[in-house]
């Protein structure tokens, strides 16, 4: 069992920046990948970025070059630095923890990110 607590969402102007955090607790062990997904109203949830314990990253084409995912294994925390934000980035952002060997996912409660004037 893994619990994920997210923070850092809010309202930002286009071109601005925001930093999301997700702290994991519980049965944290073995191969795993942590990441961020987002979902806008009326749309399906989509992958934003993922990162392994070793630091290997993967980004959606829409955010590559603007967003940076990082991980602090000592604190069991994953971060998402979002720069040059666009209105289309507006969505609820969810933290994800995947047990790689069994492909089992845990999800955070989600945090709202709104980019608007």
mmCIF file of C-alpha atoms in Angstrom:
data_model
loop_
_atom_site.group_PDB
_atom_site.id
_atom_site.type_symbol
_atom_site.label_atom_id
_atom_site.label_comp_id
_atom_site.label_asym_id
_atom_site.label_seq_id
_atom_site.Cartn_x
_atom_site.Cartn_y
_atom_site.Cartn_z
ATOM 1 C CA UNK A 1 0.000 0.000 0.000
ATOM 2 C CA UNK A 2 1.335 3.406 -1.047
ATOM 3 C CA UNK A 3 -0.084 6.819 -0.193
ATOM 4 C CA UNK A 4 0.646 9.867 -2.348
ATOM 5 C CA UNK A 5 0.171 13.445 -1.147
ATOM 6 C CA UNK A 6 0.377 16.232 -3.734
ATOM 7 C CA UNK A 7 0.885 19.966 -3.305
ATOM 8 C CA UNK A 8 1.834 23.070 -5.284
ATOM 9 C CA UNK A 9 -1.118 23.588 -7.614
ATOM 10 C CA UNK A 10 -2.626 26.999 -8.211
ATOM 11 C CA UNK A 11 -3.404 29.822 -10.631
ATOM 12 C CA UNK A 12 -0.611 31.155 -12.842
ATOM 13 C CA UNK A 13 -0.459 33.565 -15.799
ATOM 14 C CA UNK A 14 0.608 32.309 -19.250
ATOM 15 C CA UNK A 15 4.392 32.134 -19.397
ATOM 16 C CA UNK A 16 4.638 31.681 -15.655
ATOM 17 C CA UNK A 17 6.030 28.824 -13.580
ATOM 18 C CA UNK A 18 4.772 26.397 -10.970
ATOM 19 C CA UNK A 19 6.380 23.561 -8.988
ATOM 20 C CA UNK A 20 4.385 20.491 -7.958
ATOM 21 C CA UNK A 21 5.452 18.076 -5.217
ATOM 22 C CA UNK A 22 4.328 14.548 -4.379
ATOM 23 C CA UNK A 23 5.395 12.734 -1.213
ATOM 24 C CA UNK A 24 5.047 8.941 -1.130
ATOM 25 C CA UNK A 25 4.688 6.840 2.002
ATOM 26 C CA UNK A 26 3.873 3.248 2.921
ATOM 27 C CA UNK A 27 5.270 0.112 1.259
ATOM 28 C CA UNK A 28 7.889 1.793 -0.896
ATOM 29 C CA UNK A 29 10.297 -0.856 -2.166
ATOM 30 C CA UNK A 30 11.522 -2.629 -5.268
ATOM 31 C CA UNK A 31 11.489 -1.442 -8.883
ATOM 32 C CA UNK A 32 9.159 1.486 -9.354
ATOM 33 C CA UNK A 33 8.440 4.460 -11.559
ATOM 34 C CA UNK A 34 6.892 7.709 -10.367
ATOM 35 C CA UNK A 35 5.318 10.315 -12.560
ATOM 36 C CA UNK A 36 2.711 12.931 -13.294
ATOM 37 C CA UNK A 37 -0.457 12.672 -15.357
ATOM 38 C CA UNK A 38 -3.075 15.318 -16.067
ATOM 39 C CA UNK A 39 -6.738 15.448 -17.000
ATOM 40 C CA UNK A 40 -8.732 18.367 -18.355
ATOM 41 C CA UNK A 41 -12.569 18.451 -18.231
ATOM 42 C CA UNK A 42 -14.051 16.273 -20.973
ATOM 43 C CA UNK A 43 -10.697 14.735 -21.856
ATOM 44 C CA UNK A 44 -8.885 11.502 -21.008
ATOM 45 C CA UNK A 45 -6.063 11.391 -18.485
ATOM 46 C CA UNK A 46 -2.701 11.729 -20.236
ATOM 47 C CA UNK A 47 0.919 11.134 -19.291
ATOM 48 C CA UNK A 48 3.019 14.219 -18.563
ATOM 49 C CA UNK A 49 6.328 12.793 -17.337
ATOM 50 C CA UNK A 50 7.826 9.790 -15.525
ATOM 51 C CA UNK A 51 11.075 9.082 -13.696
ATOM 52 C CA UNK A 52 12.742 5.914 -12.367
ATOM 53 C CA UNK A 53 14.680 5.576 -9.111
ATOM 54 C CA UNK A 54 17.848 5.784 -11.202
ATOM 55 C CA UNK A 55 16.800 9.074 -12.777
ATOM 56 C CA UNK A 56 15.729 7.975 -16.261
ATOM 57 C CA UNK A 57 12.993 10.310 -17.513
ATOM 58 C CA UNK A 58 10.264 10.307 -20.119
ATOM 59 C CA UNK A 59 8.192 13.308 -21.247
ATOM 60 C CA UNK A 60 5.127 13.918 -23.346
ATOM 61 C CA UNK A 61 6.004 15.817 -26.524
ATOM 62 C CA UNK A 62 3.703 18.652 -25.485
ATOM 63 C CA UNK A 63 5.750 19.459 -22.359
ATOM 64 C CA UNK A 64 9.292 18.502 -23.350
ATOM 65 C CA UNK A 65 11.629 21.467 -22.958
ATOM 66 C CA UNK A 66 9.218 23.271 -20.626
ATOM 67 C CA UNK A 67 8.666 20.796 -17.771
ATOM 68 C CA UNK A 68 11.283 18.997 -15.687
ATOM 69 C CA UNK A 69 10.592 15.993 -13.476
ATOM 70 C CA UNK A 70 12.951 15.143 -10.621
ATOM 71 C CA UNK A 71 13.070 12.760 -7.686
ATOM 72 C CA UNK A 72 14.514 12.709 -4.169
ATOM 73 C CA UNK A 73 14.694 9.050 -3.140
ATOM 74 C CA UNK A 74 15.778 9.902 0.423
ATOM 75 C CA UNK A 75 12.562 11.888 0.892
ATOM 76 C CA UNK A 76 10.426 9.611 -1.310
ATOM 77 C CA UNK A 77 9.299 12.687 -3.181
ATOM 78 C CA UNK A 78 8.847 13.490 -6.867
ATOM 79 C CA UNK A 79 8.673 17.015 -8.287
ATOM 80 C CA UNK A 80 7.431 18.616 -11.481
ATOM 81 C CA UNK A 81 8.886 22.011 -12.376
ATOM 82 C CA UNK A 82 6.609 23.640 -14.951
ATOM 83 C CA UNK A 83 7.897 26.635 -16.909
ATOM 84 C CA UNK A 84 6.547 28.651 -19.840
ATOM 85 C CA UNK A 85 3.036 27.560 -18.938
ATOM 86 C CA UNK A 86 0.297 27.726 -21.562
ATOM 87 C CA UNK A 87 -3.514 27.844 -21.211
ATOM 88 C CA UNK A 88 -3.668 24.293 -22.610
ATOM 89 C CA UNK A 89 -1.686 23.086 -19.579
ATOM 90 C CA UNK A 90 -4.759 23.771 -17.430
ATOM 91 C CA UNK A 91 -5.850 20.491 -15.834
ATOM 92 C CA UNK A 92 -5.933 18.446 -12.659
ATOM 93 C CA UNK A 93 -2.474 16.962 -12.184
ATOM 94 C CA UNK A 94 -2.173 13.510 -10.592
ATOM 95 C CA UNK A 95 0.884 11.903 -9.014
ATOM 96 C CA UNK A 96 1.471 8.262 -9.965
ATOM 97 C CA UNK A 97 3.491 5.429 -8.391
ATOM 98 C CA UNK A 98 3.863 2.198 -10.384
ATOM 99 C CA UNK A 99 5.257 -1.102 -9.083
ATOM 100 C CA UNK A 100 7.072 -2.020 -12.283
ATOM 101 C CA UNK A 101 7.195 -5.826 -11.896
ATOM 102 C CA UNK A 102 3.438 -6.164 -11.462
ATOM 103 C CA UNK A 103 2.374 -2.989 -13.306
ATOM 104 C CA UNK A 104 0.259 -1.873 -10.343
ATOM 105 C CA UNK A 105 -0.565 1.824 -10.043
ATOM 106 C CA UNK A 106 -1.239 4.070 -7.054
ATOM 107 C CA UNK A 107 -2.673 7.567 -7.541
ATOM 108 C CA UNK A 108 -2.686 10.823 -5.619
ATOM 109 C CA UNK A 109 -5.804 12.915 -5.051
ATOM 110 C CA UNK A 110 -4.894 15.411 -7.763
ATOM 111 C CA UNK A 111 -4.081 19.118 -7.638
ATOM 112 C CA UNK A 112 -5.638 21.816 -9.832
ATOM 113 C CA UNK A 113 -3.371 23.821 -12.137
ATOM 114 C CA UNK A 114 -4.951 26.768 -13.943
ATOM 115 C CA UNK A 115 -3.150 29.002 -16.439
ATOM 116 C CA UNK A 116 -5.133 32.148 -17.175
ATOM 117 C CA UNK A 117 -4.926 35.935 -17.277
#
